[in-house]
PDB file of C-alpha atoms in Angstrom:
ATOM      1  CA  UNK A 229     180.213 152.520  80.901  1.00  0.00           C
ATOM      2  CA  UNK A 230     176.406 151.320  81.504  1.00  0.00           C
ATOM      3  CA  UNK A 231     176.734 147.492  81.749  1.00  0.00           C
ATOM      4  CA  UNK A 232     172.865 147.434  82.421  1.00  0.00           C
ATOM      5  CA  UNK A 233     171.902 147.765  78.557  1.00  0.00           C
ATOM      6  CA  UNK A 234     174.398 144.163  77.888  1.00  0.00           C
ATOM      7  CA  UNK A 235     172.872 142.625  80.947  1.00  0.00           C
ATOM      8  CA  UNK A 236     169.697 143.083  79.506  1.00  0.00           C
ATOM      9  CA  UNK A 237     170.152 141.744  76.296  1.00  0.00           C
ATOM     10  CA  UNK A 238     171.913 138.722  77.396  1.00  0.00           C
ATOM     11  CA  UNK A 239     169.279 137.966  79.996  1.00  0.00           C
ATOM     12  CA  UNK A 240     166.812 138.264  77.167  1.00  0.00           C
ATOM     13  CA  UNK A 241     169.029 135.577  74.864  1.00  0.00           C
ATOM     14  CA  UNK A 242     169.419 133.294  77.816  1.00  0.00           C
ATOM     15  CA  UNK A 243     165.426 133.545  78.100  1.00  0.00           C
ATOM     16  CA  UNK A 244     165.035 132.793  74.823  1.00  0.00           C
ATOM     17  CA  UNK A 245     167.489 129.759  74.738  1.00  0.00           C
ATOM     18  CA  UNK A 246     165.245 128.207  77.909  1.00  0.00           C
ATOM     19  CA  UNK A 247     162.422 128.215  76.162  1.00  0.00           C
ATOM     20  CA  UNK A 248     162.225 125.079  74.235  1.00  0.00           C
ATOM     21  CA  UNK A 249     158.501 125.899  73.317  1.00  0.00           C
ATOM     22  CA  UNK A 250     156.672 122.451  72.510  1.00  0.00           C
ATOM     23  CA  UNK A 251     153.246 124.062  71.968  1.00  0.00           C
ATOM     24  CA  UNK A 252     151.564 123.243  68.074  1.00  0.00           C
ATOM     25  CA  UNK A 253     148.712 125.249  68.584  1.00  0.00           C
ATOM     26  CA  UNK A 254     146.639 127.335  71.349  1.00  0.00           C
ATOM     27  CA  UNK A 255     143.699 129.390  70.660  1.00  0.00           C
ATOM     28  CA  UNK A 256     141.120 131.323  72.635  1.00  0.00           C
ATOM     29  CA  UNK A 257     137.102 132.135  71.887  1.00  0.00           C
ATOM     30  CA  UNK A 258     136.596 135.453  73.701  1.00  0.00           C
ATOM     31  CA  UNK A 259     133.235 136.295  75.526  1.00  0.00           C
ATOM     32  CA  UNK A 260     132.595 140.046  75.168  1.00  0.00           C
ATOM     33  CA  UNK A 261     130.113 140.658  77.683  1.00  0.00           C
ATOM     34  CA  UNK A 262     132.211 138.390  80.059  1.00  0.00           C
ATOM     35  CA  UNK A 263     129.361 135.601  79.460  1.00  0.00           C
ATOM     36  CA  UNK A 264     129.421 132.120  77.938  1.00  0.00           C
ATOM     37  CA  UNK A 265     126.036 131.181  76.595  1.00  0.00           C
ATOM     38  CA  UNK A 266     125.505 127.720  76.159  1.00  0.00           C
ATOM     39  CA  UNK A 267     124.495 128.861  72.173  1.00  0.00           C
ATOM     40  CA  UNK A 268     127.941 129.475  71.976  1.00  0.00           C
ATOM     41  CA  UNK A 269     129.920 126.825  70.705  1.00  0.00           C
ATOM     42  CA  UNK A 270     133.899 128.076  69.997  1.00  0.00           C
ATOM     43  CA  UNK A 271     135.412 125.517  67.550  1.00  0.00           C
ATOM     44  CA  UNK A 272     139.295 125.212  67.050  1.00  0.00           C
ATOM     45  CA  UNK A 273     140.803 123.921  64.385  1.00  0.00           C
ATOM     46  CA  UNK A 274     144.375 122.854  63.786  1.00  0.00           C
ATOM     47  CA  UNK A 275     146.627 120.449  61.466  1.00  0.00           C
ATOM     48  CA  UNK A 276     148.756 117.894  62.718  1.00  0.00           C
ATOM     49  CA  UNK A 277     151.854 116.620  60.464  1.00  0.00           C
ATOM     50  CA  UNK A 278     153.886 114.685  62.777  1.00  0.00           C
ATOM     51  CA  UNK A 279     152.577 111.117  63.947  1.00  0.00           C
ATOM     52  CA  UNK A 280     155.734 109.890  65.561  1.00  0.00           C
ATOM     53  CA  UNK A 281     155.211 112.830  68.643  1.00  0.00           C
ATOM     54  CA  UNK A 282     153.179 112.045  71.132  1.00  0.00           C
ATOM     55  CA  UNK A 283     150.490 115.356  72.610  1.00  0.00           C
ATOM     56  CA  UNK A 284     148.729 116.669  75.621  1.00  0.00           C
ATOM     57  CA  UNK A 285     145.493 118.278  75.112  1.00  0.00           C
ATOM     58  CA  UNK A 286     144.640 121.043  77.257  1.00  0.00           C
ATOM     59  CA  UNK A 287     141.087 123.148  77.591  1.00  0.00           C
ATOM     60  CA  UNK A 288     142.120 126.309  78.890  1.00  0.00           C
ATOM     61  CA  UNK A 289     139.285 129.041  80.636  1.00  0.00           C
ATOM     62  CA  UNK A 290     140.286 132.458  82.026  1.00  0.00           C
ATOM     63  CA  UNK A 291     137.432 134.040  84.127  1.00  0.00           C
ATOM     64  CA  UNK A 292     137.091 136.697  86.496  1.00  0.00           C
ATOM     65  CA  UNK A 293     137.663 136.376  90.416  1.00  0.00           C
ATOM     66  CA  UNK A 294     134.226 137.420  90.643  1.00  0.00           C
ATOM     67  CA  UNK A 295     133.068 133.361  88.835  1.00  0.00           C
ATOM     68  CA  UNK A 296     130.727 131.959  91.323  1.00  0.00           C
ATOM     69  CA  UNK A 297     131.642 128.075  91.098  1.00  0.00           C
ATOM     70  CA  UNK A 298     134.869 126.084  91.905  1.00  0.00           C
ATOM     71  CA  UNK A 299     134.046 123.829  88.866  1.00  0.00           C
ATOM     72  CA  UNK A 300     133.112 124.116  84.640  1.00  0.00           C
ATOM     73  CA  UNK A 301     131.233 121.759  83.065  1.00  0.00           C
ATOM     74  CA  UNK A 302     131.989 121.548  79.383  1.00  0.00           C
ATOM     75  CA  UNK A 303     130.956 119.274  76.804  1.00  0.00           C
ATOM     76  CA  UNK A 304     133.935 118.920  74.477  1.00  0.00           C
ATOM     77  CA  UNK A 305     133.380 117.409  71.185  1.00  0.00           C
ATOM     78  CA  UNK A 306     136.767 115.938  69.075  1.00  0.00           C
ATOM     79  CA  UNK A 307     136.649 115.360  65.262  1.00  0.00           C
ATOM     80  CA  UNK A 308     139.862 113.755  64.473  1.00  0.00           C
ATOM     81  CA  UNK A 309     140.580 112.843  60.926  1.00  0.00           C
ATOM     82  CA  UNK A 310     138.737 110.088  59.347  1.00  0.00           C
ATOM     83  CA  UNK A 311     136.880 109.489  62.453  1.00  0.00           C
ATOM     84  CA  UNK A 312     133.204 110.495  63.559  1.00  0.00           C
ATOM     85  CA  UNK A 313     133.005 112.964  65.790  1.00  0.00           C
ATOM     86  CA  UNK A 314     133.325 111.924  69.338  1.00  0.00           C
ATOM     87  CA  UNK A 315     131.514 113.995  72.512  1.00  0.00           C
ATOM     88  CA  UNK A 316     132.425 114.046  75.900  1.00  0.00           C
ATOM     89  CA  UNK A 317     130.993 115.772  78.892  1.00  0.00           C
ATOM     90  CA  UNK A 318     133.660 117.227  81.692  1.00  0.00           C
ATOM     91  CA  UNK A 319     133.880 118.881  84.739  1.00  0.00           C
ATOM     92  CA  UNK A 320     136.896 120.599  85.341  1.00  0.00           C
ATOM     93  CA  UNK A 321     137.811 122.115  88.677  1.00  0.00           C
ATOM     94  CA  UNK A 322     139.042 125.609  88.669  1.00  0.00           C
ATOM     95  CA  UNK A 323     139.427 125.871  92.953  1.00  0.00           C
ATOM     96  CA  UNK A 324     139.601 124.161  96.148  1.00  0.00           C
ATOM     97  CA  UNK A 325     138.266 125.350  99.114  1.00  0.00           C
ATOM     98  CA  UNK A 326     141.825 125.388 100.685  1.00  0.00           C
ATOM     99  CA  UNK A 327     143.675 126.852  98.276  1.00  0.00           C
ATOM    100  CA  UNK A 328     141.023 129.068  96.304  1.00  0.00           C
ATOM    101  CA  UNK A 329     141.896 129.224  92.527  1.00  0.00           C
ATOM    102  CA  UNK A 330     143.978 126.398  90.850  1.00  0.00           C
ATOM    103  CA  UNK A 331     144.862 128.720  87.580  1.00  0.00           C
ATOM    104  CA  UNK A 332     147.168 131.715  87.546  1.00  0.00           C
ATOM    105  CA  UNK A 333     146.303 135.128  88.574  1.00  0.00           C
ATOM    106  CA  UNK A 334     146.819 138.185  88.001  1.00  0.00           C
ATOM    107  CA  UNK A 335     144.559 140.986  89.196  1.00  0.00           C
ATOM    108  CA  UNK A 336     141.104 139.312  89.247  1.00  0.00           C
ATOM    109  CA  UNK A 337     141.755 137.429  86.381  1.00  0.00           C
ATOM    110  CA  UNK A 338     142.844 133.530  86.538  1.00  0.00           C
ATOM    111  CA  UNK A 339     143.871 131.213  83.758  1.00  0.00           C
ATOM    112  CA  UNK A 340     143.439 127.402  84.229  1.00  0.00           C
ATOM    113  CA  UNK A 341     145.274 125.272  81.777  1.00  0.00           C
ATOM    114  CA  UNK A 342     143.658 121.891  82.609  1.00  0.00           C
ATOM    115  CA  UNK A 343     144.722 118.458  80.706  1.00  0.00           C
ATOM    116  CA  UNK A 344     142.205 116.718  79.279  1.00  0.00           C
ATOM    117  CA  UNK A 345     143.990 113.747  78.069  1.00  0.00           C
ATOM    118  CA  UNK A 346     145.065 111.246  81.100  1.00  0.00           C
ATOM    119  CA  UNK A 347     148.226 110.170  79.505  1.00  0.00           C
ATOM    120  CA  UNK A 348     150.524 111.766  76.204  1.00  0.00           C
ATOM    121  CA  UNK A 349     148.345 110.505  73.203  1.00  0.00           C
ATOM    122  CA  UNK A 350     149.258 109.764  69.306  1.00  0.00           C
ATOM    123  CA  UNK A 351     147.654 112.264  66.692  1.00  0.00           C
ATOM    124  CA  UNK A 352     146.567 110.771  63.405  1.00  0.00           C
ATOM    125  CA  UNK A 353     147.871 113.176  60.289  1.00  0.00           C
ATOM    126  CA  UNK A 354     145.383 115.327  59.207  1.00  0.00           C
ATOM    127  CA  UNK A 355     142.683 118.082  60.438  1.00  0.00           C
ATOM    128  CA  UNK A 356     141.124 118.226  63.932  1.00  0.00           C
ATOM    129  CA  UNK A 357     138.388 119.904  65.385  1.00  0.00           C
ATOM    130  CA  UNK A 358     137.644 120.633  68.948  1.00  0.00           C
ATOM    131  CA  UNK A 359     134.497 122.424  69.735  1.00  0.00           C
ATOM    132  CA  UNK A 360     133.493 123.810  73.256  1.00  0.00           C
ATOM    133  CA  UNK A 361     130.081 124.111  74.970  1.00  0.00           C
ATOM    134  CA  UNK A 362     129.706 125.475  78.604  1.00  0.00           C
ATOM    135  CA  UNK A 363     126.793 122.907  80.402  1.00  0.00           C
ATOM    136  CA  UNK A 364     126.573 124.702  83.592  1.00  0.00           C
ATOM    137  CA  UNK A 365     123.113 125.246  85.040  1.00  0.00           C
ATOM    138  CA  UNK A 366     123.548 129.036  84.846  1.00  0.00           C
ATOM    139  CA  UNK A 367     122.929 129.911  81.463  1.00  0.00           C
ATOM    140  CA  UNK A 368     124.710 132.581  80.514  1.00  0.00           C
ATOM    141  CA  UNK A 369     127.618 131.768  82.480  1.00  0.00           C
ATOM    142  CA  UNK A 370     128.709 135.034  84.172  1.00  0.00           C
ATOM    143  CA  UNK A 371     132.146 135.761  84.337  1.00  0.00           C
ATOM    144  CA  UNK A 372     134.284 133.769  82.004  1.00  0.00           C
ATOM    145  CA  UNK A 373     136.206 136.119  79.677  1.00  0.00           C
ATOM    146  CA  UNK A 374     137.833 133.337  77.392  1.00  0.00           C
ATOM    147  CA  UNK A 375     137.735 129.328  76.705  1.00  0.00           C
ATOM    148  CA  UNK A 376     140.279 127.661  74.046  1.00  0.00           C
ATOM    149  CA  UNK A 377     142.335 124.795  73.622  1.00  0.00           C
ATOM    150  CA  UNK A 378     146.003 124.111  73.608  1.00  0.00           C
ATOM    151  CA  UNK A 379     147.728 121.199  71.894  1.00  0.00           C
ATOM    152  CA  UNK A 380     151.748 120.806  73.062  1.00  0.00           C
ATOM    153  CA  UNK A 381     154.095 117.677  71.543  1.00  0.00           C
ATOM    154  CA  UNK A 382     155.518 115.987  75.255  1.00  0.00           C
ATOM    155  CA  UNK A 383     159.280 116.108  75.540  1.00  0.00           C
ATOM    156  CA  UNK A 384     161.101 112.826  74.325  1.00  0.00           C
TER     157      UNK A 384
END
């Protein structure tokens, strides 16, 4: 008798069971000519029903090994419900001369997930907005295949 098939499978549940998935929402803009333009402005929207959590906010970029700087500037504007919109510029670093990429590779592709909120923060009820802008000097930006954002509840 094969006992691989049953291994499998319960590998598979006991995957499953481990991963207590937090995430509300994550979406990516993709560049097709593996180019962000600074015209291009990605916006995400998402819904947020539970106040009593508190949520990291994430930008996330994926770009090719082949991306020229260590560092992103972005300007990141937030609409939160019943709020005017609020604009911030950051500069995210994506490598370090000692240990090369920060993100996760695979191939010549990395993925940075990189917090943008210092500390877990309350959501108000309602709709949200989160728009993206690249404000690098190089305009188009070579290299960068996707940029999105990724909301997650913290773990009580």
């Amino acid at each position: 008798m094969n006992k691989l098939p049953i291994l499998l499978v319960a590998l598979g549940l006991l995957l499953l069971q481990a991963c207590d998935t937090l995430d509300v929402y994550e979406k990516m803009a993709f560049f097709p000519q593996h180019e962000w333009k600074s015209s291009q402005k990605p916006n995400f929207r998402f819904q947020i029903e539970d106040t009593v959590s508190t949520y990291n906010i994430y930008v996330v970029i994926r770009h090719e090994d082949a991306y020229r700087y260590n560092n992103i500037w972005l300007n990141v504007t937030t609409q939160a419900p019943f709020d005017t919109a609020r604009k911030q510029m950051l500069n995210l670093i994506l490598a370090n001369n000692a240990k090369g990429w920060l993100g996760v590779g695979m191939g010549d592709v990395f993925d940075h997930r990189i917090l943008i909120t210092r500390h877990p923060v309350k959501l108000k009820k309602g709709n949200y907005v989160f728009t993206l802008q690249q404000a690098m000097r190089e305009d188009p930006l070579p290299y960068v295949l996707n940029a999105g954002i990724r909301v997650e509840k913290t773990k009580p």
